[in-house]
mmCIF file of C-alpha atoms in Angstrom:
data_model
loop_
_atom_site.group_PDB
_atom_site.id
_atom_site.type_symbol
_atom_site.label_atom_id
_atom_site.label_comp_id
_atom_site.label_asym_id
_atom_site.label_seq_id
_atom_site.Cartn_x
_atom_site.Cartn_y
_atom_site.Cartn_z
ATOM 1 C CA MET A 1 104.806 100.459 -212.919
ATOM 2 C CA ALA A 2 105.712 103.655 -214.702
ATOM 3 C CA VAL A 3 105.411 103.569 -218.583
ATOM 4 C CA SER A 4 109.135 104.396 -218.581
ATOM 5 C CA GLU A 5 109.876 101.110 -216.792
ATOM 6 C CA THR A 6 108.134 99.009 -219.199
ATOM 7 C CA ARG A 7 109.178 97.239 -222.458
ATOM 8 C CA ALA A 8 106.311 98.266 -224.906
ATOM 9 C CA ILE A 9 106.316 97.296 -228.624
ATOM 10 C CA ALA A 10 104.014 98.846 -231.206
ATOM 11 C CA PHE A 11 102.462 96.827 -233.984
ATOM 12 C CA ILE A 12 100.870 97.876 -237.139
ATOM 13 C CA PHE A 13 98.686 94.977 -238.979
ATOM 14 C CA ALA A 14 98.421 95.836 -242.451
ATOM 15 C CA ARG A 15 97.455 93.121 -244.823
ATOM 16 C CA GLY A 16 97.554 93.527 -248.583
ATOM 17 C CA GLY A 17 94.115 92.131 -249.518
ATOM 18 C CA SER A 18 91.994 95.241 -248.913
ATOM 19 C CA LYS A 19 88.551 94.834 -250.815
ATOM 20 C CA GLY A 20 86.719 97.881 -249.860
ATOM 21 C CA VAL A 21 89.779 100.259 -250.938
ATOM 22 C CA PRO A 22 92.350 98.340 -253.018
ATOM 23 C CA GLY A 23 95.952 99.111 -251.976
ATOM 24 C CA LYS A 24 94.512 101.044 -248.935
ATOM 25 C CA ASN A 25 97.266 100.658 -246.658
ATOM 26 C CA ILE A 26 99.808 102.369 -248.942
ATOM 27 C CA LYS A 27 97.618 104.718 -250.795
ATOM 28 C CA PRO A 28 98.717 108.306 -250.569
ATOM 29 C CA LEU A 29 96.886 110.517 -248.000
ATOM 30 C CA GLY A 30 97.964 113.914 -247.089
ATOM 31 C CA GLY A 31 101.261 113.476 -249.220
ATOM 32 C CA LYS A 32 102.241 110.157 -247.807
ATOM 33 C CA PRO A 33 101.048 106.615 -247.794
ATOM 34 C CA LEU A 34 98.408 105.645 -245.212
ATOM 35 C CA ILE A 35 100.476 103.493 -243.029
ATOM 36 C CA ALA A 36 102.925 105.978 -242.790
ATOM 37 C CA HIS A 37 100.883 108.038 -240.531
ATOM 38 C CA ALA A 38 100.766 105.334 -237.969
ATOM 39 C CA ILE A 39 104.463 104.550 -238.254
ATOM 40 C CA GLU A 40 105.286 108.219 -237.551
ATOM 41 C CA VAL A 41 102.949 108.513 -234.506
ATOM 42 C CA ALA A 42 104.360 105.320 -233.077
ATOM 43 C CA ARG A 43 107.911 106.314 -233.295
ATOM 44 C CA ALA A 44 107.220 109.721 -231.547
ATOM 45 C CA ALA A 45 105.347 108.134 -228.636
ATOM 46 C CA ARG A 46 107.280 108.053 -225.425
ATOM 47 C CA GLY A 47 107.544 104.426 -224.118
ATOM 48 C CA ILE A 48 107.541 102.642 -227.395
ATOM 49 C CA GLU A 49 110.705 100.510 -227.908
ATOM 50 C CA ALA A 50 110.165 99.277 -231.522
ATOM 51 C CA VAL A 51 107.557 99.631 -234.026
ATOM 52 C CA ILE A 52 106.897 96.612 -236.087
ATOM 53 C CA VAL A 53 104.538 96.121 -239.202
ATOM 54 C CA SER A 54 102.960 92.832 -239.613
ATOM 55 C CA THR A 55 101.947 92.166 -243.154
ATOM 56 C CA ASP A 56 101.687 89.416 -245.828
ATOM 57 C CA ASP A 57 102.500 91.938 -248.696
ATOM 58 C CA PRO A 58 106.050 92.830 -249.807
ATOM 59 C CA ALA A 59 104.946 96.145 -251.297
ATOM 60 C CA ILE A 60 103.435 97.146 -247.782
ATOM 61 C CA ALA A 61 106.785 95.905 -246.213
ATOM 62 C CA ASP A 62 108.937 98.048 -248.418
ATOM 63 C CA VAL A 63 106.988 101.059 -247.734
ATOM 64 C CA ALA A 64 106.835 100.474 -244.093
ATOM 65 C CA ARG A 65 110.619 100.095 -243.966
ATOM 66 C CA GLN A 66 111.036 103.428 -245.838
ATOM 67 C CA PHE A 67 109.247 105.384 -243.080
ATOM 68 C CA GLY A 68 111.369 103.713 -240.355
ATOM 69 C CA ALA A 69 109.358 100.506 -239.163
ATOM 70 C CA GLU A 70 110.684 97.193 -238.825
ATOM 71 C CA VAL A 71 109.351 94.252 -241.012
ATOM 72 C CA PRO A 72 111.330 91.262 -239.550
ATOM 73 C CA PHE A 73 108.896 88.822 -240.828
ATOM 74 C CA LEU A 74 105.966 88.355 -243.193
ATOM 75 C CA ARG A 75 102.622 87.247 -241.840
ATOM 76 C CA PRO A 76 101.350 83.847 -242.817
ATOM 77 C CA ALA A 77 98.782 83.849 -245.559
ATOM 78 C CA GLU A 78 96.311 81.917 -243.059
ATOM 79 C CA LEU A 79 96.339 85.032 -240.852
ATOM 80 C CA ALA A 80 95.801 87.681 -243.734
ATOM 81 C CA GLN A 81 92.472 86.717 -245.336
ATOM 82 C CA ASP A 82 89.290 88.485 -245.470
ATOM 83 C CA THR A 83 87.985 86.109 -242.721
ATOM 84 C CA SER A 84 91.236 85.907 -240.770
ATOM 85 C CA SER A 85 90.875 86.903 -236.908
ATOM 86 C CA GLU A 86 92.908 89.951 -236.084
ATOM 87 C CA TRP A 87 93.528 88.563 -232.621
ATOM 88 C CA LEU A 88 95.335 85.769 -233.939
ATOM 89 C CA ALA A 89 97.563 87.976 -235.955
ATOM 90 C CA TRP A 90 98.007 89.628 -232.648
ATOM 91 C CA ARG A 91 99.024 86.349 -230.983
ATOM 92 C CA HIS A 92 101.374 85.600 -233.788
ATOM 93 C CA ALA A 93 103.133 88.928 -233.498
ATOM 94 C CA ILE A 94 103.506 88.652 -229.861
ATOM 95 C CA GLU A 95 105.007 84.930 -230.243
ATOM 96 C CA TRP A 96 107.488 85.953 -232.595
ATOM 97 C CA VAL A 97 108.821 88.832 -230.505
ATOM 98 C CA ARG A 98 108.879 86.461 -227.406
ATOM 99 C CA ALA A 99 110.940 83.843 -229.519
ATOM 100 C CA GLU A 100 113.286 86.246 -231.141
ATOM 101 C CA ARG A 101 113.596 89.174 -228.592
ATOM 102 C CA GLY A 102 112.560 87.780 -225.259
ATOM 103 C CA PRO A 103 109.539 88.769 -223.035
ATOM 104 C CA PHE A 104 107.967 92.422 -223.194
ATOM 105 C CA ASP A 105 105.422 94.097 -221.000
ATOM 106 C CA LEU A 106 103.111 95.867 -223.334
ATOM 107 C CA PHE A 107 101.700 94.995 -226.648
ATOM 108 C CA VAL A 108 100.326 97.998 -228.761
ATOM 109 C CA SER A 109 98.233 97.771 -231.945
ATOM 110 C CA LEU A 110 97.809 101.010 -233.981
ATOM 111 C CA PRO A 111 95.669 100.164 -237.011
ATOM 112 C CA ALA A 112 96.898 101.964 -240.249
ATOM 113 C CA THR A 113 93.268 102.859 -241.068
ATOM 114 C CA SER A 114 93.199 105.518 -238.239
ATOM 115 C CA PRO A 115 95.458 108.077 -239.694
ATOM 116 C CA PHE A 116 94.429 111.134 -237.632
ATOM 117 C CA ARG A 117 95.557 109.726 -234.164
ATOM 118 C CA SER A 118 97.722 111.684 -232.092
ATOM 119 C CA VAL A 119 100.737 110.915 -229.951
ATOM 120 C CA GLU A 120 98.808 111.696 -226.813
ATOM 121 C CA ASP A 121 96.372 108.892 -227.778
ATOM 122 C CA VAL A 122 99.174 106.216 -228.020
ATOM 123 C CA GLU A 123 100.705 107.451 -224.643
ATOM 124 C CA GLY A 124 97.190 107.494 -223.237
ATOM 125 C CA VAL A 125 96.582 103.722 -223.462
ATOM 126 C CA LEU A 126 99.965 102.948 -222.232
ATOM 127 C CA ARG A 127 99.319 105.226 -219.263
ATOM 128 C CA ALA A 128 95.956 103.529 -218.589
ATOM 129 C CA LEU A 129 97.699 100.179 -218.211
ATOM 130 C CA ALA A 130 100.498 101.561 -216.155
ATOM 131 C CA ASP A 131 98.237 103.261 -213.717
ATOM 132 C CA ASP A 132 96.085 100.254 -213.315
ATOM 133 C CA PRO A 133 97.839 96.923 -212.916
ATOM 134 C CA GLN A 134 94.577 95.072 -212.761
ATOM 135 C CA ALA A 135 93.555 96.046 -216.422
ATOM 136 C CA ASP A 136 94.196 93.513 -218.887
ATOM 137 C CA ILE A 137 93.806 95.805 -222.078
ATOM 138 C CA ALA A 138 93.056 99.488 -222.688
ATOM 139 C CA ILE A 139 91.076 100.834 -225.947
ATOM 140 C CA THR A 140 90.196 104.036 -227.214
ATOM 141 C CA VAL A 141 86.462 105.244 -227.576
ATOM 142 C CA THR A 142 84.715 108.340 -228.474
ATOM 143 C CA GLU A 143 81.380 109.748 -227.433
ATOM 144 C CA ALA A 144 78.708 108.079 -229.347
ATOM 145 C CA ASN A 145 76.128 109.911 -231.469
ATOM 146 C CA ARG A 146 73.588 107.503 -230.875
ATOM 147 C CA SER A 147 72.189 106.007 -227.611
ATOM 148 C CA PRO A 148 70.507 102.609 -227.068
ATOM 149 C CA TYR A 149 68.546 104.079 -224.466
ATOM 150 C CA PHE A 150 67.159 106.941 -226.395
ATOM 151 C CA ASN A 151 67.555 106.708 -230.328
ATOM 152 C CA MET A 152 68.576 103.189 -231.287
ATOM 153 C CA VAL A 153 66.071 100.793 -232.094
ATOM 154 C CA LYS A 154 65.714 97.125 -233.012
ATOM 155 C CA HIS A 155 63.128 95.000 -234.762
ATOM 156 C CA GLY A 156 60.883 93.157 -232.194
ATOM 157 C CA ASP A 157 57.696 91.268 -232.085
ATOM 158 C CA GLY A 158 55.098 91.899 -235.008
ATOM 159 C CA GLY A 159 57.892 93.497 -237.206
ATOM 160 C CA TYR A 160 57.564 96.807 -234.944
ATOM 161 C CA VAL A 161 60.753 98.343 -233.586
ATOM 162 C CA ASP A 162 61.634 99.130 -230.023
ATOM 163 C CA LEU A 163 64.450 100.702 -228.053
ATOM 164 C CA VAL A 164 67.505 98.557 -227.908
ATOM 165 C CA ILE A 165 67.645 99.115 -224.179
ATOM 166 C CA ARG A 166 64.520 100.295 -222.477
ATOM 167 C CA PRO A 167 65.379 102.531 -219.633
ATOM 168 C CA GLU A 168 64.131 101.766 -216.259
ATOM 169 C CA GLY A 169 62.873 105.278 -215.607
ATOM 170 C CA LYS A 170 61.552 107.984 -217.778
ATOM 171 C CA VAL A 171 64.106 109.374 -220.306
ATOM 172 C CA SER A 172 62.932 112.310 -222.300
ATOM 173 C CA ARG A 173 66.001 113.674 -223.488
ATOM 174 C CA ARG A 174 69.276 112.125 -224.805
ATOM 175 C CA GLN A 175 71.330 113.978 -222.090
ATOM 176 C CA ASP A 176 69.272 112.023 -219.496
ATOM 177 C CA ALA A 177 70.343 108.679 -220.551
ATOM 178 C CA PRO A 178 73.764 107.158 -219.405
ATOM 179 C CA ALA A 179 76.656 108.182 -221.399
ATOM 180 C CA MET A 180 77.557 105.853 -224.299
ATOM 181 C CA PHE A 181 80.797 105.435 -226.237
ATOM 182 C CA ASP A 182 81.764 104.049 -229.702
ATOM 183 C CA ILE A 183 84.848 101.739 -229.734
ATOM 184 C CA THR A 184 87.609 103.195 -232.142
ATOM 185 C CA THR A 185 90.539 101.902 -233.977
ATOM 186 C CA VAL A 186 92.862 104.586 -232.665
ATOM 187 C CA ALA A 187 94.857 102.554 -230.419
ATOM 188 C CA TYR A 188 94.874 99.351 -228.245
ATOM 189 C CA ALA A 189 97.449 98.417 -225.666
ATOM 190 C CA ALA A 190 97.280 94.948 -223.851
ATOM 191 C CA ARG A 191 99.272 92.790 -221.693
ATOM 192 C CA PRO A 192 100.639 90.098 -223.951
ATOM 193 C CA ASP A 193 99.794 87.236 -221.534
ATOM 194 C CA PHE A 194 96.135 88.423 -221.865
ATOM 195 C CA VAL A 195 96.097 88.179 -225.830
ATOM 196 C CA LEU A 196 97.788 84.796 -225.592
ATOM 197 C CA ARG A 197 95.028 83.347 -223.240
ATOM 198 C CA ALA A 198 91.997 85.003 -224.034
ATOM 199 C CA ASN A 199 89.910 85.078 -227.444
ATOM 200 C CA GLY A 200 88.660 88.667 -227.345
ATOM 201 C CA ILE A 201 88.750 92.165 -225.746
ATOM 202 C CA PHE A 202 85.851 91.802 -223.481
ATOM 203 C CA GLU A 203 87.023 88.484 -221.828
ATOM 204 C CA GLY A 204 89.167 90.685 -219.708
ATOM 205 C CA ARG A 205 89.254 93.909 -217.555
ATOM 206 C CA VAL A 206 89.025 96.814 -220.087
ATOM 207 C CA ALA A 207 90.306 100.295 -219.543
ATOM 208 C CA ALA A 208 88.984 103.017 -221.889
ATOM 209 C CA VAL A 209 90.785 106.103 -223.102
ATOM 210 C CA VAL A 210 88.467 108.957 -224.648
ATOM 211 C CA VAL A 211 89.557 110.428 -227.892
ATOM 212 C CA PRO A 212 87.996 113.273 -229.540
ATOM 213 C CA GLN A 213 85.733 112.331 -232.758
ATOM 214 C CA GLU A 214 88.206 114.276 -235.095
ATOM 215 C CA ARG A 215 91.081 111.759 -234.257
ATOM 216 C CA ALA A 216 88.853 108.616 -234.571
ATOM 217 C CA LEU A 217 88.010 108.246 -238.138
ATOM 218 C CA ASP A 218 88.395 104.564 -239.526
ATOM 219 C CA ILE A 219 88.930 104.113 -243.126
ATOM 220 C CA ASP A 220 86.941 101.094 -244.267
ATOM 221 C CA THR A 221 85.253 102.100 -247.702
ATOM 222 C CA PRO A 222 85.990 104.696 -250.527
ATOM 223 C CA PHE A 223 83.776 107.088 -248.875
ATOM 224 C CA ASP A 224 85.863 106.896 -245.633
ATOM 225 C CA PHE A 225 88.829 107.589 -247.650
ATOM 226 C CA ARG A 226 87.296 110.682 -249.455
ATOM 227 C CA VAL A 227 86.613 112.012 -246.001
ATOM 228 C CA ALA A 228 89.824 111.452 -244.840
ATOM 229 C CA GLU A 229 91.547 113.205 -247.858
ATOM 230 C CA ALA A 230 89.197 116.108 -247.193
ATOM 231 C CA ILE A 231 90.349 116.412 -243.482
ATOM 232 C CA ALA A 232 94.027 115.984 -244.466
ATOM 233 C CA ALA A 233 93.406 118.809 -247.148
ATOM 234 C CA MET A 234 91.868 121.167 -244.573
ATOM 235 C CA ALA A 235 94.770 120.396 -242.132
ATOM 236 C CA CYS A 236 97.275 121.190 -244.730
ATOM 237 C CA ALA A 237 95.494 124.303 -245.816
ATOM 238 C CA ASP A 238 95.277 125.444 -241.958
ATOM 239 C CA ASN A 239 99.103 124.722 -241.566
ATOM 240 C CA LYS A 240 99.924 127.129 -244.318
ATOM 241 C CA ASN A 241 97.899 129.994 -242.979
#
């Protein structure tokens, strides 16, 4: 089934109780609230029928509406705690849409904490599921800087460290090891039935879309936010030149 023939709905999950960066989701970045970056990309992506923000915070809801997203419900408090599973928030959003608007084909999650994603990244995860009917979910990944076959270690017997994965043959260079990737928070696309029946991503058949590292920053700490501000300032300067 082609992307254009599916009902795809994008969700942005943004709770109000961020501890690492207070008020993170509506904190200004590059001249607009952080969440606005996700909303704008979602609205620009082909194949997205609606953009819905799931939040427990009225302030986030107000900002989201200002930038063109729908906030048709407030997330229940039990799904918006530090210890709450985002997978359960995904389920809540899917169940709400099905009850209020009927069935849809593809669920898309675009975390507000990845402000440098592109429209191409969002369309990429949609295309991955459209091209592979057997896949349950598509995630974004980026090339890893560390390899468990070469330069990642764990504590072992006697307090000494050893490679996380010992290669079967001799690996003298990182290039000789199998390619490794880091999961990013750039974009996720899943079939709604899979989210409702499973308890996590890797219970299903997972497709991956590779994105460049410069679009994969995930803001979790004050340091991450400072890095994001520096990137946004450089991008703004480049656009002026």
